[in-house]
Coordinates of N, CA, C and O in Angstrom, one line a residue:
M1 N 0.6 -23.0 13.4 CA 1.3 -21.7 13.2 C 2.7 -21.9 12.6 O 3.4 -22.7 13.1
V2 N 2.9 -21.2 11.6 CA 4.2 -21.1 10.9 C 4.6 -19.7 10.7 O 3.8 -18.8 11.0
G3 N 5.7 -19.4 10.0 CA 6.1 -18.1 9.7 C 7.0 -18.0 8.5 O 7.3 -19.0 8.0
K4 N 7.3 -16.8 8.1 CA 8.2 -16.6 7.0 C 9.0 -15.4 7.4 O 8.5 -14.4 8.0
I5 N 10.3 -15.5 7.1 CA 11.2 -14.3 7.3 C 11.9 -14.0 6.0 O 12.2 -14.9 5.2
F6 N 11.9 -12.7 5.6 CA 12.5 -12.3 4.3 C 13.2 -11.0 4.5 O 13.1 -10.3 5.5
I7 N 14.0 -10.7 3.5 CA 14.8 -9.5 3.4 C 14.1 -8.5 2.5 O 13.7 -8.9 1.4
T8 N 13.9 -7.3 3.0 CA 13.3 -6.3 2.1 C 14.3 -5.8 1.0 O 15.4 -6.3 1.0
R9 N 13.8 -5.0 0.2 CA 14.7 -4.5 -1.0 C 16.0 -3.9 -0.6 O 16.0 -3.2 0.5
T10 N 17.0 -4.0 -1.4 CA 18.3 -3.4 -1.2 C 18.1 -1.9 -1.0 O 17.3 -1.3 -1.7
G11 N 18.8 -1.3 0.0 CA 18.7 0.1 0.3 C 17.7 0.5 1.3 O 17.7 1.7 1.7
Y12 N 16.8 -0.4 1.6 CA 15.7 0.0 2.6 C 16.1 -0.4 4.0 O 16.3 -1.5 4.3
D13 N 16.2 0.7 4.8 CA 16.6 0.5 6.2 C 16.0 1.7 7.0 O 16.1 2.8 6.6
P14 N 15.2 1.4 8.0 CA 14.5 2.5 8.7 C 15.4 3.6 9.4 O 14.9 4.6 9.6
E15 N 16.6 3.3 9.6 CA 17.5 4.2 10.2 C 18.4 5.0 9.3 O 18.6 6.2 9.4
I16 N 19.0 4.3 8.3 CA 20.0 4.9 7.5 C 19.8 4.7 6.0 O 20.6 5.2 5.2
G17 N 18.7 4.1 5.6 CA 18.4 3.9 4.2 C 17.1 4.5 3.8 O 16.6 5.5 4.4
K18 N 16.5 4.0 2.7 CA 15.3 4.4 2.2 C 14.1 4.0 3.2 O 14.2 3.1 3.9
H19 N 13.1 4.8 3.1 CA 11.9 4.6 3.9 C 11.3 3.2 3.6 O 11.1 2.9 2.5
V20 N 11.1 2.4 4.7 CA 10.5 1.0 4.5 C 9.0 1.2 4.6 O 8.4 1.5 5.6
K21 N 8.3 1.0 3.4 CA 6.8 1.2 3.4 C 6.0 -0.1 3.5 O 4.9 -0.1 3.8
D22 N 6.7 -1.2 3.1 CA 6.0 -2.4 3.1 C 7.0 -3.6 3.4 O 7.9 -3.8 2.7
P23 N 6.7 -4.3 4.6 CA 5.6 -4.1 5.4 C 5.7 -2.9 6.3 O 6.8 -2.4 6.6
Y24 N 4.5 -2.4 6.8 CA 4.4 -1.3 7.7 C 4.5 -1.9 9.1 O 3.7 -2.7 9.5
L25 N 5.5 -1.5 9.9 CA 5.7 -2.0 11.2 C 5.4 -1.0 12.3 O 6.2 -0.6 13.1
G26 N 4.2 -0.4 12.2 CA 3.8 0.6 13.2 C 2.4 0.1 13.8 O 2.0 -1.0 13.6
P27 N 1.7 1.1 14.4 CA 0.4 0.7 14.9 C -0.4 0.1 13.8 O -0.4 0.6 12.7
S28 N -1.1 -1.0 14.1 CA -1.8 -1.8 13.1 C -0.9 -2.1 11.9 O -1.0 -1.6 10.8
P29 N 0.0 -3.1 12.1 CA 1.0 -3.4 11.1 C 0.2 -4.0 9.9 O -0.8 -4.7 10.0
T30 N 0.8 -3.8 8.7 CA 0.2 -4.3 7.4 C 1.3 -4.7 6.4 O 2.4 -4.2 6.5
M31 N 0.9 -5.5 5.5 CA 1.7 -5.8 4.4 C 0.8 -5.9 3.1 O -0.1 -6.7 3.1
G32 N 1.2 -5.0 2.1 CA 0.2 -4.8 1.1 C 0.6 -5.2 -0.3 O -0.2 -5.9 -1.0
A33 N 1.8 -4.9 -0.8 CA 2.1 -5.1 -2.2 C 3.3 -6.1 -2.3 O 3.5 -6.8 -3.2
C34 N 4.2 -6.0 -1.3 CA 5.4 -6.8 -1.2 C 5.1 -8.3 -1.0 O 4.2 -8.6 -0.3
R35 N 5.9 -9.1 -1.7 CA 5.9 -10.5 -1.5 C 4.5 -11.2 -1.6 O 4.0 -11.8 -0.6
P36 N 3.8 -11.1 -2.7 CA 2.5 -11.7 -2.8 C 2.6 -13.2 -2.6 O 1.6 -13.9 -2.2
D37 N 3.7 -13.8 -2.9 CA 3.9 -15.3 -2.6 C 3.8 -15.6 -1.1 O 3.1 -16.6 -0.7
I38 N 4.3 -14.8 -0.3 CA 4.2 -15.0 1.2 C 2.8 -14.7 1.6 O 2.2 -15.5 2.4
R39 N 2.2 -13.6 1.2 CA 0.9 -13.2 1.6 C -0.2 -14.2 1.2 O -1.1 -14.4 2.0
S40 N 0.0 -14.9 0.1 CA -1.0 -15.8 -0.3 C -0.9 -17.1 0.4 O -1.9 -17.8 0.6
R41 N 0.3 -17.5 0.8 CA 0.5 -18.8 1.5 C 0.2 -18.8 2.9 O -0.2 -19.8 3.5
L42 N 0.6 -17.7 3.6 CA 0.3 -17.7 5.1 C -1.1 -17.4 5.4 O -1.8 -16.8 4.6
V43 N -1.5 -17.9 6.5 CA -2.9 -17.7 7.0 C -3.0 -17.0 8.3 O -2.0 -16.8 9.0
V44 N -4.2 -16.7 8.7 CA -4.4 -16.1 10.0 C -3.8 -16.9 11.1 O -3.9 -18.1 11.1
G45 N -3.0 -16.2 11.9 CA -2.3 -16.9 13.0 C -0.8 -17.1 12.7 O 0.0 -17.4 13.6
D46 N -0.4 -17.1 11.4 CA 1.0 -17.2 11.0 C 1.7 -15.9 11.2 O 1.1 -14.9 11.5
H47 N 3.0 -15.9 11.1 CA 3.8 -14.8 11.4 C 4.7 -14.4 10.3 O 5.2 -15.2 9.5
I48 N 5.0 -13.1 10.2 CA 5.8 -12.5 9.2 C 6.9 -11.7 9.9 O 6.6 -10.9 10.7
F49 N 8.2 -11.9 9.5 CA 9.3 -11.2 10.0 C 10.1 -10.6 8.8 O 10.1 -11.2 7.8
V50 N 10.6 -9.4 9.0 CA 11.3 -8.7 7.9 C 12.7 -8.3 8.4 O 12.9 -7.8 9.5
I51 N 13.7 -8.4 7.5 CA 15.1 -8.0 7.7 C 15.3 -6.8 6.8 O 14.9 -6.7 5.7
S52 N 16.0 -5.8 7.3 CA 16.3 -4.6 6.6 C 17.1 -5.0 5.3 O 17.8 -6.0 5.2
G53 N 17.0 -4.1 4.3 CA 17.8 -4.3 3.1 C 19.2 -4.0 3.2 O 19.7 -3.3 4.2
K54 N 20.0 -4.4 2.3 CA 21.4 -4.2 2.3 C 21.7 -2.7 2.0 O 21.2 -2.2 1.0
V55 N 22.5 -2.1 2.9 CA 22.9 -0.7 2.8 C 24.4 -0.7 3.0 O 24.9 -1.2 4.0
P56 N 25.2 -0.1 2.1 CA 26.7 -0.1 2.3 C 27.0 0.5 3.7 O 26.5 1.5 4.1
G57 N 27.9 -0.3 4.4 CA 28.5 0.2 5.6 C 27.6 -0.1 6.8 O 27.9 0.3 8.0
A58 N 26.5 -0.8 6.6 CA 25.6 -1.0 7.8 C 25.2 -2.5 7.8 O 25.0 -3.2 6.8
M59 N 25.2 -3.1 9.0 CA 24.7 -4.4 9.2 C 23.2 -4.5 9.1 O 22.5 -3.7 9.7
Q60 N 22.7 -5.5 8.4 CA 21.3 -5.7 8.3 C 20.8 -6.2 9.6 O 21.5 -6.8 10.4
F61 N 19.5 -6.1 9.9 CA 18.9 -6.5 11.1 C 17.5 -6.9 11.0 O 16.8 -6.5 10.1
V62 N 17.0 -7.8 11.8 CA 15.6 -8.2 11.9 C 14.9 -7.0 12.4 O 15.0 -6.6 13.6
M63 N 14.1 -6.3 11.6 CA 13.4 -5.1 12.0 C 12.2 -5.4 12.9 O 11.8 -4.6 13.8
G64 N 11.6 -6.5 12.7 CA 10.4 -6.9 13.5 C 9.6 -7.9 12.9 O 9.9 -8.5 11.8
G65 N 8.5 -8.2 13.5 CA 7.5 -9.2 13.0 C 6.2 -9.0 13.6 O 6.0 -8.3 14.6
F66 N 5.2 -9.7 13.0 CA 3.8 -9.7 13.5 C 3.1 -10.9 13.1 O 3.5 -11.6 12.2
E67 N 1.9 -11.1 13.8 CA 1.0 -12.2 13.5 C 0.0 -11.7 12.6 O -0.5 -10.6 12.7
I68 N -0.4 -12.6 11.6 CA -1.5 -12.2 10.7 C -2.9 -12.3 11.4 O -3.2 -13.3 12.0
D69 N -3.6 -11.2 11.4 CA -4.9 -11.1 12.0 C -6.0 -11.4 11.0 O -6.9 -12.1 11.2
T70 N -5.8 -10.8 9.8 CA -6.8 -11.0 8.7 C -6.2 -10.6 7.4 O -5.1 -10.0 7.3
K71 N -6.8 -11.1 6.3 CA -6.4 -10.7 4.9 C -7.6 -10.3 4.2 O -8.7 -10.8 4.4
L72 N -7.4 -9.2 3.3 CA -8.5 -8.7 2.5 C -8.0 -8.2 1.2 O -6.8 -7.9 1.1
P73 N -8.9 -7.9 0.2 CA -8.5 -7.3 -1.0 C -8.0 -5.9 -0.8 O -8.5 -5.2 0.1
A74 N -7.1 -5.5 -1.7 CA -6.5 -4.1 -1.6 C -7.6 -3.0 -1.7 O -7.5 -2.0 -1.0
A75 N -8.6 -3.3 -2.5 CA -9.7 -2.2 -2.6 C -10.4 -2.0 -1.3 O -10.7 -0.9 -1.0
E76 N -10.6 -3.1 -0.6 CA -11.2 -3.0 0.8 C -10.2 -2.3 1.7 O -10.6 -1.4 2.5
A77 N -8.9 -2.6 1.6 CA -7.9 -1.9 2.5 C -7.9 -0.4 2.2 O -7.7 0.4 3.1
F78 N -8.1 -0.1 0.9 CA -8.1 1.3 0.5 C -9.2 2.1 1.4 O -8.9 3.2 1.8
R79 N -10.3 1.5 1.5 CA -11.4 2.1 2.3 C -11.1 2.1 3.8 O -11.4 3.1 4.5
Q80 N -10.6 1.0 4.3 CA -10.4 0.9 5.7 C -9.2 1.6 6.3 O -9.1 2.0 7.5
F81 N -8.1 1.7 5.5 CA -6.8 2.2 6.0 C -6.3 3.4 5.1 O -5.3 3.3 4.4
P82 N -7.0 4.5 5.1 CA -6.5 5.7 4.3 C -5.1 6.1 4.6 O -4.4 6.6 3.7
Q83 N -4.6 5.9 5.8 CA -3.2 6.2 6.2 C -2.2 5.3 5.5 O -1.0 5.7 5.4
H84 N -2.6 4.2 4.9 CA -1.7 3.3 4.2 C -1.8 3.4 2.7 O -1.2 2.6 2.0
R85 N -2.5 4.4 2.2 CA -2.6 4.6 0.7 C -1.3 5.1 0.2 O -0.6 5.9 0.9
L86 N -1.0 4.7 -1.0 CA 0.3 5.1 -1.6 C 0.3 6.6 -1.8 O -0.7 7.2 -2.3
R87 N 1.4 7.2 -1.5 CA 1.6 8.7 -1.6 C 3.1 9.0 -1.6 O 3.9 8.2 -1.3
R88 N 3.4 10.2 -2.0 CA 4.8 10.7 -2.0 C 5.0 11.5 -0.7 O 4.2 12.4 -0.4
R89 N 6.0 11.2 0.0 CA 6.4 12.0 1.2 C 7.0 13.3 0.8 O 7.4 13.5 -0.3
S90 N 7.2 14.2 1.8 CA 7.8 15.5 1.5 C 9.3 15.4 1.0 O 9.8 16.2 0.3
D91 N 10.0 14.3 1.4 CA 11.3 14.0 0.9 C 11.4 13.3 -0.4 O 12.5 13.0 -0.9
G92 N 10.2 13.1 -1.0 CA 10.2 12.5 -2.4 C 10.0 11.0 -2.4 O 9.8 10.4 -3.4
Q93 N 10.3 10.3 -1.2 CA 10.1 8.9 -1.2 C 8.6 8.5 -1.1 O 7.8 9.3 -0.7
L94 N 8.4 7.3 -1.5 CA 7.0 6.8 -1.4 C 6.7 6.3 0.0 O 7.6 5.7 0.7
A95 N 5.5 6.4 0.4 CA 4.9 5.9 1.6 C 3.6 5.2 1.3 O 3.0 5.5 0.3
G96 N 3.2 4.3 2.2 CA 1.9 3.6 2.0 C 2.1 2.3 1.2 O 3.0 2.2 0.4
N97 N 1.3 1.3 1.5 CA 1.4 0.0 0.9 C 0.1 -0.5 0.3 O 0.0 -1.7 0.0
I98 N -0.8 0.4 0.0 CA -2.0 0.1 -0.7 C -1.8 0.7 -2.1 O -1.8 1.9 -2.3
I99 N -1.7 -0.2 -3.1 CA -1.3 0.2 -4.4 C -2.4 0.4 -5.4 O -2.2 0.5 -6.6
V100 N -3.6 0.5 -4.9 CA -4.8 0.8 -5.8 C -5.2 2.2 -5.6 O -4.9 2.8 -4.5
D101 N -5.9 2.7 -6.5 CA -6.5 4.0 -6.4 C -8.0 3.9 -5.9 O -8.4 2.7 -5.7
E102 N -8.7 4.9 -5.9 CA -10.1 4.9 -5.4 C -11.0 4.0 -6.2 O -12.0 3.5 -5.8
A103 N -10.6 3.8 -7.5 CA -11.4 2.9 -8.4 C -11.0 1.5 -8.4 O -11.5 0.6 -9.1
G104 N -9.9 1.2 -7.6 CA -9.4 -0.2 -7.5 C -8.4 -0.5 -8.6 O -8.0 -1.7 -8.8
R105 N -8.0 0.5 -9.4 CA -7.0 0.3 -10.4 C -5.6 0.6 -9.9 O -5.5 1.1 -8.8
Q106 N -4.6 0.2 -10.6 CA -3.2 0.4 -10.2 C -3.0 1.9 -10.0 O -3.2 2.7 -10.9
H107 N -2.5 2.2 -8.8 CA -2.1 3.6 -8.5 C -1.0 4.1 -9.4 O -0.1 3.4 -9.7
E108 N -1.1 5.3 -9.8 CA -0.1 5.9 -10.8 C 1.3 5.9 -10.2 O 2.3 5.9 -11.0
L109 N 1.5 5.9 -8.9 CA 2.8 5.8 -8.3 C 3.4 4.4 -8.1 O 4.5 4.3 -7.8
D110 N 2.6 3.4 -8.4 CA 3.0 2.0 -8.2 C 3.7 1.6 -9.5 O 3.1 1.7 -10.6
D111 N 4.8 1.0 -9.4 CA 5.6 0.4 -10.5 C 5.7 -1.1 -10.5 O 6.5 -1.6 -11.3
H112 N 5.0 -1.8 -9.7 CA 5.0 -3.2 -9.6 C 4.5 -3.8 -10.9 O 3.5 -3.4 -11.4
R113 N 5.1 -4.9 -11.4 CA 4.5 -5.7 -12.4 C 3.6 -6.7 -11.7 O 3.6 -6.8 -10.5
N114 N 2.9 -7.5 -12.5 CA 2.0 -8.5 -11.9 C 1.0 -7.9 -10.9 O 0.7 -8.4 -9.8
F115 N 0.4 -6.7 -11.3 CA -0.5 -6.0 -10.4 C -1.6 -6.9 -9.9 O -1.9 -6.8 -8.7
D116 N -2.2 -7.7 -10.7 CA -3.4 -8.5 -10.3 C -3.1 -9.4 -9.1 O -3.9 -9.6 -8.2
S117 N -1.9 -10.0 -9.1 CA -1.5 -10.8 -8.0 C -1.1 -10.1 -6.8 O -1.2 -10.6 -5.7
R118 N -0.8 -8.8 -6.9 CA -0.3 -8.0 -5.8 C -1.5 -7.4 -5.0 O -1.3 -6.8 -3.9
V119 N -2.7 -7.4 -5.5 CA -3.8 -6.7 -4.8 C -4.6 -7.7 -4.1 O -5.6 -7.3 -3.5
K120 N -4.3 -8.9 -4.0 CA -4.9 -9.9 -3.2 C -4.2 -10.1 -1.9 O -3.0 -9.8 -1.8
D121 N -4.9 -10.5 -0.9 CA -4.3 -10.9 0.4 C -3.6 -9.7 1.1 O -2.4 -9.9 1.5
Y122 N -4.2 -8.5 1.1 CA -3.6 -7.5 1.9 C -3.7 -7.9 3.4 O -4.7 -8.3 3.9
V123 N -2.5 -7.9 4.0 CA -2.4 -8.5 5.4 C -2.5 -7.4 6.4 O -1.8 -6.4 6.4
I124 N -3.3 -7.7 7.4 CA -3.4 -6.8 8.6 C -2.9 -7.7 9.8 O -3.3 -8.8 9.9
G125 N -2.0 -7.1 10.5 CA -1.4 -7.8 11.6 C -1.8 -7.4 13.0 O -2.6 -6.5 13.2
R126 N -1.3 -8.2 13.9 CA -1.5 -8.0 15.3 C -0.3 -8.5 16.0 O 0.6 -9.1 15.5
N127 N -0.1 -8.1 17.3 CA 1.0 -8.6 18.1 C 2.3 -8.2 17.5 O 3.3 -9.0 17.4
L128 N 2.4 -7.0 17.0 CA 3.7 -6.4 16.5 C 4.8 -6.4 17.5 O 4.5 -6.0 18.6
I129 N 5.9 -6.8 17.1 CA 7.1 -6.6 17.9 C 8.2 -6.1 17.0 O 8.6 -6.8 16.0
A130 N 8.6 -4.8 17.1 CA 9.6 -4.2 16.2 C 10.6 -3.4 16.9 O 10.4 -2.9 18.0
L131 N 11.8 -3.4 16.4 CA 12.9 -2.6 16.9 C 12.8 -1.2 16.3 O 12.9 -1.0 15.1
T132 N 12.7 -0.2 17.2 CA 12.4 1.2 16.7 C 13.4 2.2 17.2 O 13.7 3.2 16.5
T133 N 13.9 2.0 18.4 CA 14.8 3.1 19.0 C 16.2 2.8 18.5 O 16.6 1.7 18.1
P134 N 17.0 3.9 18.5 CA 18.4 3.7 18.1 C 19.1 2.6 18.9 O 19.9 1.8 18.3
Q135 N 18.9 2.5 20.2 CA 19.5 1.4 21.0 C 19.0 0.0 20.6 O 19.8 -0.9 20.5
E136 N 17.7 -0.1 20.3 CA 17.2 -1.4 19.9 C 17.8 -1.8 18.6 O 18.2 -2.9 18.3
I137 N 17.8 -0.8 17.6 CA 18.3 -1.1 16.3 C 19.8 -1.5 16.4 O 20.2 -2.5 15.7
A138 N 20.6 -0.8 17.2 CA 22.0 -1.1 17.3 C 22.2 -2.5 17.8 O 23.0 -3.3 17.3
R139 N 21.4 -2.9 18.8 CA 21.6 -4.2 19.4 C 21.1 -5.3 18.3 O 21.7 -6.3 18.2
G140 N 20.0 -4.9 17.6 CA 19.5 -5.8 16.6 C 20.6 -6.1 15.5 O 20.8 -7.2 15.1
R141 N 21.2 -5.0 15.1 CA 22.3 -5.1 14.1 C 23.4 -6.0 14.6 O 23.9 -6.8 13.8
S142 N 23.8 -5.8 15.8 CA 24.9 -6.6 16.4 C 24.6 -8.1 16.6 O 25.5 -8.9 16.6
E143 N 23.3 -8.4 16.8 CA 22.9 -9.8 17.2 C 22.3 -10.6 16.0 O 22.1 -11.8 16.1
T144 N 21.8 -9.9 15.0 CA 21.0 -10.6 14.0 C 21.6 -11.8 13.4 O 21.0 -12.9 13.3
L145 N 22.9 -11.7 12.9 CA 23.5 -12.8 12.3 C 23.6 -14.0 13.2 O 23.2 -15.2 12.8
A146 N 24.0 -13.8 14.4 CA 24.1 -15.0 15.4 C 22.8 -15.6 15.6 O 22.6 -16.8 15.7
V147 N 21.8 -14.7 15.8 CA 20.4 -15.2 16.1 C 19.9 -16.0 14.9 O 19.3 -17.1 15.0
L148 N 20.0 -15.5 13.7 CA 19.6 -16.2 12.5 C 20.3 -17.5 12.3 O 19.6 -18.6 12.0
R149 N 21.6 -17.6 12.5 CA 22.3 -18.8 12.5 C 21.8 -19.8 13.5 O 21.6 -21.0 13.2
D150 N 21.5 -19.4 14.7 CA 21.0 -20.2 15.8 C 19.6 -20.7 15.5 O 19.3 -21.9 15.6
V151 N 18.7 -19.8 15.2 CA 17.3 -20.1 15.0 C 17.1 -21.0 13.8 O 16.3 -22.0 13.8
L152 N 17.8 -20.7 12.7 CA 17.6 -21.4 11.4 C 18.5 -22.6 11.3 O 18.4 -23.4 10.3
K153 N 19.5 -22.7 12.2 CA 20.5 -23.8 12.2 C 21.2 -23.9 10.8 O 21.3 -24.9 10.2
K154 N 21.7 -22.7 10.4 CA 22.3 -22.6 9.1 C 23.4 -21.6 9.2 O 23.3 -20.5 9.8
G155 N 24.6 -21.9 8.6 CA 25.7 -20.9 8.6 C 25.5 -19.9 7.6 O 24.7 -20.0 6.6
G156 N 26.3 -18.8 7.7 CA 26.3 -17.8 6.7 C 26.9 -16.5 7.2 O 26.9 -16.3 8.4
E157 N 27.5 -15.7 6.3 CA 28.1 -14.4 6.7 C 27.2 -13.2 6.5 O 27.7 -12.1 6.7
S158 N 26.0 -13.4 6.0 CA 25.1 -12.4 5.7 C 23.7 -12.9 5.8 O 23.5 -14.2 5.7
P159 N 22.7 -12.1 6.1 CA 21.3 -12.6 6.1 C 20.9 -13.3 4.8 O 20.2 -14.4 4.9
I160 N 21.3 -12.9 3.7 CA 20.9 -13.5 2.4 C 21.5 -15.0 2.4 O 20.8 -15.9 1.8
E161 N 22.7 -15.2 2.9 CA 23.2 -16.5 2.9 C 22.5 -17.5 3.9 O 22.5 -18.7 3.7
I162 N 21.8 -16.9 4.9 CA 21.1 -17.7 5.8 C 19.6 -17.9 5.5 O 19.1 -19.0 5.5
V163 N 18.9 -16.8 5.1 CA 17.5 -17.0 4.8 C 17.2 -17.1 3.3 O 16.1 -17.6 2.9
G164 N 18.2 -16.8 2.5 CA 18.0 -17.0 1.0 C 17.3 -15.8 0.4 O 16.7 -15.0 1.0
R165 N 17.4 -15.8 -0.9 CA 16.8 -14.8 -1.7 C 15.3 -14.7 -1.6 O 14.7 -13.6 -1.6
F166 N 14.6 -15.8 -1.4 CA 13.2 -15.8 -1.3 C 12.7 -15.9 0.2 O 11.5 -16.1 0.4
G167 N 13.6 -15.8 1.1 CA 13.2 -15.9 2.5 C 13.2 -17.4 3.0 O 13.5 -18.3 2.2
A168 N 12.9 -17.5 4.2 CA 12.9 -18.9 4.9 C 11.6 -19.1 5.6 O 11.0 -18.2 6.2
T169 N 11.1 -20.3 5.5 CA 9.9 -20.7 6.3 C 10.3 -21.0 7.7 O 11.4 -21.6 7.9
L170 N 9.5 -20.6 8.6 CA 9.8 -20.8 10.1 C 8.8 -21.8 10.7 O 7.6 -21.7 10.4
T171 N 9.3 -22.6 11.5 CA 8.4 -23.5 12.3 C 7.8 -22.7 13.5 O 8.3 -21.6 13.8
E172 N 6.9 -23.3 14.2 CA 6.3 -22.6 15.4 C 7.4 -22.3 16.4 O 7.5 -21.2 17.0
T173 N 8.3 -23.3 16.6 CA 9.4 -23.1 17.6 C 10.3 -21.9 17.1 O 10.7 -21.1 18.0
Q174 N 10.6 -21.8 15.8 CA 11.5 -20.7 15.4 C 10.8 -19.4 15.5 O 11.4 -18.4 15.8
V175 N 9.5 -19.3 15.2 CA 8.7 -18.1 15.4 C 8.8 -17.6 16.9 O 9.1 -16.5 17.2
V176 N 8.6 -18.6 17.8 CA 8.6 -18.2 19.2 C 10.0 -17.8 19.6 O 10.2 -16.8 20.3
E177 N 11.1 -18.4 19.1 CA 12.4 -18.0 19.4 C 12.7 -16.6 18.9 O 13.3 -15.8 19.6
L178 N 12.3 -16.3 17.7 CA 12.5 -14.9 17.2 C 11.8 -13.9 18.0 O 12.3 -12.8 18.3
R179 N 10.5 -14.2 18.3 CA 9.7 -13.2 19.1 C 10.4 -13.0 20.5 O 10.4 -11.9 20.9
R180 N 10.8 -14.1 21.1 CA 11.5 -13.9 22.4 C 12.7 -13.1 22.3 O 13.0 -12.2 23.2
W181 N 13.5 -13.3 21.3 CA 14.7 -12.5 21.1 C 14.4 -11.0 20.9 O 15.0 -10.1 21.6
L182 N 13.4 -10.7 20.0 CA 13.0 -9.3 19.8 C 12.5 -8.7 21.1 O 12.7 -7.6 21.4
D183 N 11.7 -9.5 21.8 CA 11.1 -9.0 23.1 C 12.2 -8.7 24.1 O 12.2 -7.7 24.8
R184 N 13.3 -9.5 24.2 CA 14.4 -9.3 25.1 C 15.1 -7.9 24.7 O 15.4 -7.1 25.6
I185 N 15.2 -7.7 23.4 CA 15.8 -6.4 23.0 C 14.9 -5.3 23.4 O 15.4 -4.3 24.0
R186 N 13.6 -5.4 23.1 CA 12.7 -4.3 23.5 C 12.7 -4.0 25.0 O 12.5 -2.9 25.4
R187 N 12.8 -5.0 25.8 CA 12.8 -4.8 27.3 C 14.2 -4.5 27.8 O 14.4 -4.2 29.0
G188 N 15.2 -4.5 26.9 CA 16.6 -4.1 27.3 C 17.2 -5.3 28.1 O 18.2 -5.0 28.9
A189 N 16.7 -6.5 28.0 CA 17.2 -7.6 28.8 C 18.3 -8.3 28.0 O 18.5 -8.1 26.8
N190 N 19.1 -9.1 28.7 CA 20.2 -9.8 28.1 C 19.8 -11.2 27.8 O 18.8 -11.8 28.2

């Protein structure tokens, strides 16, 4: 078991930024169009963690992570997970991380390049652990930098300085450490 941690796009933050649609960190977590490099390399049993994007005036935080349960083509995900199909929300933002239409072609709302590489390896997760309440998110924001420095054994004044532009690969020990930290926050423990 290994893992990968990465930063989502600038401006994406579940509390004060744009809606985070990929990866989806809710019931039946999924990752569909984002980071095909990560989705293709990781296998069942590996873990994915995501850090919020940079938003002016807000500290970024590890939003959560999950274990990979299975991977399948986006066309199959379209049939199995209608709730994750790409669509526009009432506020105008996009939701959903399945970027194909009913015919398996690129959805008209999708603007990704390299479409063919993005429709492989749709990830379905299990064992989600995510920070969702205002209290959990606040604690995550205040502790993320110290935890990333400690877990990755690397200095830095921002998540990008620690995990890098393309993310960081995690050992099994690092995956366990991140999950334990997120679990402590979820349980309200010190």
